Amino acid sequence: MLMRRWICLLLSAWLLVLAAGCGREDRAQRQDWDAVQADGTLRIGVTQCPPFSQKGPDGTWSGFDMDLARAVCEKLEVEPVFVELDWSGRTDALNRGEVMCLWSGLTARSDLLETLDFTQTYLASRPVLVVLWEDVELYRTVEQLKGKTLAVESGSAGESAVAACLPEAEADPVASQQAALEAVLDGTAQGAVVDLLVARNAVETNQKLTVQMSLELGTEELAVAVARSSDLTAKINQALTALQQEGVLDDLAAQYGLTEELIAG
């Protein structure tokens, strides 16, 4: 058990450290910023992922990441255009130019750096296991999860956490974190491994669900994903730094109850 815990912690550290250095390689840049400036808009790929991004009945997007994206766009003097994607194809949509960035509770991960870049991170979180309240005593340990189906967002930190920390469970990749939670509710999975902040929002809105706090599944940090080698990464970083210095990030985090998760500059 102790060895598995160390493996999980080392995996988290490796993912975060390498992702943090993603812009340090000397490689030719994609000139995306000129296109964004010329168009006057920043097309942002999003999905339903409360509390980071959710679409209201009138089609308006709200949430911490959506408000932060609007603040960044104001700094860049462009208009945000939120494009709802099939989240399982998010990286392809980004690399095809359908959107210029991805921004919905995304974890900065080094194993994705062959296909995209990440901005500086702004929120700290961790993967957690969500189960039905009635099953909380059944799935407290790694041993109890052997052979059980755990829904995870395809290509997410949750999927990596299951592989590293719960290797004898059966990971079931689905399109999004919301889809993973729905798999628990409809009985097709015994649990879902999702971001803690997503899990917290889910259990507040659905009393059938709870977070299994007895398991340690590593840590993660959230960032914006941009096409590999894009000069847009530096522009978004400059805006994020300015918003942090001006206290806007602090205000947004307080509004959404995320002050403790905010990463200091």
Short mmCIF file of C-alpha atoms in Angstrom, two decimals:
data_model
loop_
_atom_site.label_atom_id
_atom_site.label_comp_id
_atom_site.label_asym_id
_atom_site.label_seq_id
_atom_site.Cartn_x
_atom_site.Cartn_y
_atom_site.Cartn_z
CA MET A 1 0.00 0.00 0.00
CA LEU A 2 2.81 2.43 0.89
CA MET A 3 4.63 1.63 -2.35
CA ARG A 4 1.46 2.27 -4.40
CA ARG A 5 0.98 5.61 -2.64
CA TRP A 6 4.52 6.64 -3.55
CA ILE A 7 3.96 5.60 -7.17
CA CYS A 8 0.83 7.77 -7.34
CA LEU A 9 2.63 10.76 -5.85
CA LEU A 10 5.64 10.35 -8.14
CA LEU A 11 3.37 10.06 -11.18
CA SER A 12 1.59 13.28 -10.25
CA ALA A 13 4.87 15.11 -9.71
CA TRP A 14 6.23 13.86 -13.04
CA LEU A 15 3.14 14.96 -14.96
CA LEU A 16 3.12 18.42 -13.39
CA VAL A 17 6.84 19.17 -13.57
CA LEU A 18 7.16 18.18 -17.20
CA ALA A 19 3.96 19.97 -18.16
CA ALA A 20 5.15 23.14 -16.43
CA GLY A 21 8.21 23.15 -18.67
CA CYS A 22 6.28 22.56 -21.87
CA GLY A 23 7.17 25.91 -23.39
CA ARG A 24 10.90 25.64 -22.78
CA GLU A 25 11.79 23.61 -25.85
CA ASP A 26 13.37 25.52 -28.71
CA ARG A 27 10.98 24.87 -31.58
CA ALA A 28 9.33 26.81 -34.40
CA GLN A 29 6.21 28.66 -33.31
CA ARG A 30 2.77 28.56 -34.90
CA GLN A 31 1.62 32.09 -35.66
CA ASP A 32 -1.93 31.87 -34.30
CA TRP A 33 -2.08 35.25 -32.59
CA ASP A 34 -2.18 37.21 -35.87
CA ALA A 35 -5.24 35.23 -36.95
CA VAL A 36 -6.98 35.82 -33.61
CA GLN A 37 -6.25 39.56 -33.78
CA ALA A 38 -7.40 39.84 -37.38
CA ASP A 39 -10.67 38.05 -36.63
CA GLY A 40 -11.20 39.86 -33.34
CA THR A 41 -12.36 36.66 -31.63
CA LEU A 42 -10.85 33.79 -29.67
CA ARG A 43 -12.62 30.50 -30.41
CA ILE A 44 -12.58 28.46 -27.20
CA GLY A 45 -13.42 24.75 -27.10
CA VAL A 46 -15.59 23.90 -24.10
CA THR A 47 -17.79 21.16 -22.66
CA GLN A 48 -20.27 20.77 -19.83
CA CYS A 49 -18.03 20.54 -16.75
CA PRO A 50 -19.45 22.32 -13.66
CA PRO A 51 -18.18 24.33 -11.81
CA PHE A 52 -15.78 25.28 -14.61
CA SER A 53 -18.18 25.45 -17.55
CA GLN A 54 -21.90 24.91 -17.96
CA LYS A 55 -24.43 26.03 -20.56
CA GLY A 56 -27.67 27.62 -19.47
CA PRO A 57 -31.10 27.20 -21.13
CA ASP A 58 -30.46 30.34 -23.18
CA GLY A 59 -27.13 28.97 -24.49
CA THR A 60 -24.99 31.24 -22.31
CA TRP A 61 -21.88 29.67 -20.81
CA SER A 62 -21.04 30.26 -17.15
CA GLY A 63 -18.56 28.93 -14.59
CA PHE A 64 -15.12 29.73 -13.25
CA ASP A 65 -13.24 28.95 -16.46
CA MET A 66 -15.77 30.80 -18.61
CA ASP A 67 -15.50 33.94 -16.48
CA LEU A 68 -11.71 33.66 -16.50
CA ALA A 69 -11.72 33.22 -20.29
CA ARG A 70 -13.83 36.37 -20.65
CA ALA A 71 -11.39 38.30 -18.46
CA VAL A 72 -8.41 37.04 -20.49
CA CYS A 73 -10.14 37.99 -23.75
CA GLU A 74 -10.82 41.47 -22.41
CA LYS A 75 -7.10 41.82 -21.71
CA LEU A 76 -6.30 40.61 -25.21
CA GLU A 77 -8.96 42.95 -26.69
CA VAL A 78 -10.80 40.15 -28.49
CA GLU A 79 -14.25 38.60 -28.04
CA PRO A 80 -14.59 35.06 -26.66
CA VAL A 81 -16.57 32.58 -28.77
CA PHE A 82 -17.40 29.40 -26.84
CA VAL A 83 -17.62 26.33 -29.07
CA GLU A 84 -19.15 23.22 -27.52
CA LEU A 85 -17.16 20.18 -28.61
CA ASP A 86 -17.49 16.43 -28.52
CA TRP A 87 -14.89 16.33 -25.75
CA SER A 88 -13.51 12.95 -26.82
CA GLY A 89 -12.28 14.67 -30.01
CA ARG A 90 -11.07 17.87 -28.34
CA THR A 91 -7.40 17.54 -29.32
CA ASP A 92 -8.24 16.85 -32.96
CA ALA A 93 -10.57 19.86 -33.03
CA LEU A 94 -7.78 22.04 -31.65
CA ASN A 95 -5.18 20.81 -34.11
CA ARG A 96 -7.58 21.19 -37.05
CA GLY A 97 -8.07 24.84 -36.12
CA GLU A 98 -11.77 24.54 -35.26
CA VAL A 99 -10.88 26.24 -31.96
CA MET A 100 -7.77 28.07 -30.79
CA CYS A 101 -7.70 26.67 -27.24
CA LEU A 102 -9.45 24.24 -24.88
CA TRP A 103 -10.73 25.60 -21.58
CA SER A 104 -13.00 23.43 -19.39
CA GLY A 105 -11.36 22.12 -16.23
CA LEU A 106 -8.33 20.75 -18.10
CA THR A 107 -5.35 19.17 -16.34
CA ALA A 108 -1.83 20.06 -17.53
CA ARG A 109 -0.32 16.69 -18.47
CA SER A 110 3.17 16.01 -19.81
CA ASP A 111 2.06 12.93 -21.74
CA LEU A 112 0.01 15.17 -24.08
CA LEU A 113 2.86 17.49 -25.01
CA GLU A 114 3.50 15.78 -28.32
CA THR A 115 0.21 17.17 -29.60
CA LEU A 116 -0.50 20.35 -27.61
CA ASP A 117 0.88 22.90 -25.14
CA PHE A 118 -0.42 24.20 -21.82
CA THR A 119 -0.43 27.68 -20.36
CA GLN A 120 0.70 28.36 -16.82
CA THR A 121 -1.45 26.56 -14.27
CA TYR A 122 -3.93 28.47 -12.13
CA LEU A 123 -5.83 25.96 -9.93
CA ALA A 124 -4.65 22.95 -7.92
CA SER A 125 -6.84 19.88 -7.57
CA ARG A 126 -6.67 16.09 -7.51
CA PRO A 127 -8.48 13.09 -8.96
CA VAL A 128 -11.03 11.45 -6.64
CA LEU A 129 -13.38 8.49 -6.73
CA VAL A 130 -17.11 9.24 -6.81
CA VAL A 131 -19.50 6.44 -5.86
CA LEU A 132 -23.13 6.07 -4.86
CA TRP A 133 -23.80 6.90 -1.20
CA GLU A 134 -25.26 3.43 -0.70
CA ASP A 135 -21.98 1.86 -1.90
CA VAL A 136 -19.52 4.02 0.02
CA GLU A 137 -18.52 1.23 2.43
CA LEU A 138 -18.12 -1.28 -0.42
CA TYR A 139 -15.37 0.68 -2.19
CA ARG A 140 -13.02 2.05 0.45
CA THR A 141 -9.81 0.24 -0.52
CA VAL A 142 -7.79 -0.71 -3.58
CA GLU A 143 -8.59 -4.36 -2.91
CA GLN A 144 -12.35 -3.72 -2.88
CA LEU A 145 -12.10 -2.08 -6.31
CA LYS A 146 -10.40 -5.06 -7.96
CA GLY A 147 -12.34 -5.93 -11.12
CA LYS A 148 -14.80 -3.04 -10.65
CA THR A 149 -15.66 -0.70 -13.52
CA LEU A 150 -14.56 2.91 -13.04
CA ALA A 151 -15.70 5.48 -15.59
CA VAL A 152 -13.09 8.09 -16.58
CA GLU A 153 -12.89 10.89 -19.12
CA SER A 154 -10.84 9.57 -22.03
CA GLY A 155 -7.32 11.00 -21.99
CA SER A 156 -7.78 12.64 -18.59
CA ALA A 157 -5.80 12.73 -15.36
CA GLY A 158 -8.51 10.46 -13.96
CA GLU A 159 -7.66 7.79 -16.52
CA SER A 160 -3.97 8.06 -15.63
CA ALA A 161 -4.80 7.87 -11.92
CA VAL A 162 -6.71 4.62 -12.36
CA ALA A 163 -3.83 3.09 -14.33
CA ALA A 164 -1.26 4.11 -11.71
CA CYS A 165 -3.15 3.80 -8.44
CA LEU A 166 -5.97 1.32 -9.12
CA PRO A 167 -4.39 -1.03 -11.69
CA GLU A 168 -6.71 -3.94 -10.92
CA ALA A 169 -9.86 -1.93 -11.54
CA GLU A 170 -11.35 -1.74 -15.04
CA ALA A 171 -11.14 1.78 -16.49
CA ASP A 172 -14.02 2.65 -18.82
CA PRO A 173 -13.09 5.72 -20.92
CA VAL A 174 -16.06 7.96 -21.76
CA ALA A 175 -16.45 11.30 -23.52
CA SER A 176 -16.34 13.63 -20.50
CA GLN A 177 -16.27 13.88 -16.71
CA GLN A 178 -20.01 14.50 -16.75
CA ALA A 179 -20.49 11.28 -18.72
CA ALA A 180 -18.37 9.45 -16.14
CA LEU A 181 -20.62 10.67 -13.32
CA GLU A 182 -23.71 9.69 -15.28
CA ALA A 183 -22.30 6.17 -15.67
CA VAL A 184 -22.33 5.82 -11.87
CA LEU A 185 -25.90 7.07 -11.64
CA ASP A 186 -27.17 4.73 -14.34
CA GLY A 187 -25.33 1.73 -12.89
CA THR A 188 -22.95 1.03 -15.79
CA ALA A 189 -19.96 1.82 -13.55
CA GLN A 190 -19.33 1.28 -9.85
CA GLY A 191 -17.43 4.56 -9.60
CA ALA A 192 -16.07 7.54 -11.54
CA VAL A 193 -12.62 9.05 -11.16
CA VAL A 194 -12.94 12.78 -11.82
CA ASP A 195 -11.47 16.08 -10.69
CA LEU A 196 -12.16 16.90 -7.03
CA LEU A 197 -13.75 20.25 -7.88
CA VAL A 198 -16.05 18.59 -10.43
CA ALA A 199 -16.87 15.90 -7.85
CA ARG A 200 -17.62 18.47 -5.18
CA ASN A 201 -20.10 20.22 -7.45
CA ALA A 202 -21.72 16.88 -8.39
CA VAL A 203 -22.34 15.73 -4.83
CA GLU A 204 -23.78 19.13 -3.92
CA THR A 205 -26.34 18.84 -6.71
CA ASN A 206 -27.07 15.09 -6.46
CA GLN A 207 -27.44 13.52 -3.03
CA LYS A 208 -27.10 10.01 -4.47
CA LEU A 209 -23.37 10.60 -4.99
CA THR A 210 -20.45 11.00 -2.61
CA VAL A 211 -16.66 11.25 -2.77
CA GLN A 212 -14.70 8.28 -1.43
CA MET A 213 -12.07 10.11 0.62
CA SER A 214 -10.16 7.03 1.80
CA LEU A 215 -8.19 6.71 -1.46
CA GLU A 216 -5.21 8.80 -2.57
CA LEU A 217 -5.05 9.19 -6.34
CA GLY A 218 -2.39 11.87 -6.80
CA THR A 219 -2.63 15.57 -7.58
CA GLU A 220 -3.19 17.75 -10.64
CA GLU A 221 -3.12 21.37 -11.80
CA LEU A 222 -5.47 23.07 -14.25
CA ALA A 223 -4.45 25.07 -17.30
CA VAL A 224 -5.55 26.12 -20.79
CA ALA A 225 -4.60 23.82 -23.67
CA VAL A 226 -3.27 25.41 -26.86
CA ALA A 227 -2.00 23.90 -30.12
CA ARG A 228 1.61 22.72 -29.90
CA SER A 229 4.14 25.54 -30.46
CA SER A 230 1.43 28.21 -30.77
CA ASP A 231 2.42 31.79 -29.99
CA LEU A 232 -1.01 32.11 -28.38
CA THR A 233 0.32 30.35 -25.27
CA ALA A 234 2.51 33.33 -24.38
CA LYS A 235 -0.34 35.80 -24.98
CA ILE A 236 -2.70 33.94 -22.66
CA ASN A 237 0.05 33.61 -20.06
CA GLN A 238 0.65 37.38 -20.16
CA ALA A 239 -3.06 38.02 -19.61
CA LEU A 240 -3.28 35.46 -16.78
CA THR A 241 -0.28 37.04 -15.05
CA ALA A 242 -1.81 40.51 -15.32
CA LEU A 243 -5.14 39.29 -13.94
CA GLN A 244 -3.35 37.64 -11.05
CA GLN A 245 -1.40 40.81 -10.24
CA GLU A 246 -4.58 42.89 -10.40
CA GLY A 247 -6.44 40.58 -8.01
CA VAL A 248 -9.01 39.47 -10.59
CA LEU A 249 -8.10 35.80 -10.16
CA ASP A 250 -8.47 36.15 -6.40
CA ASP A 251 -11.92 37.69 -6.81
CA LEU A 252 -13.07 34.97 -9.22
CA ALA A 253 -11.77 32.21 -6.96
CA ALA A 254 -13.60 33.73 -3.98
CA GLN A 255 -16.81 33.96 -6.02
CA TYR A 256 -16.69 30.24 -6.79
CA GLY A 257 -15.35 29.07 -3.43
CA LEU A 258 -11.97 28.13 -4.93
CA THR A 259 -9.65 30.40 -2.96
CA GLU A 260 -7.74 27.52 -1.36
CA GLU A 261 -7.18 25.90 -4.76
CA LEU A 262 -5.80 29.04 -6.44
CA ILE A 263 -2.13 28.73 -7.41
CA ALA A 264 -0.07 31.76 -6.38
CA GLY A 265 2.08 33.38 -9.05
#
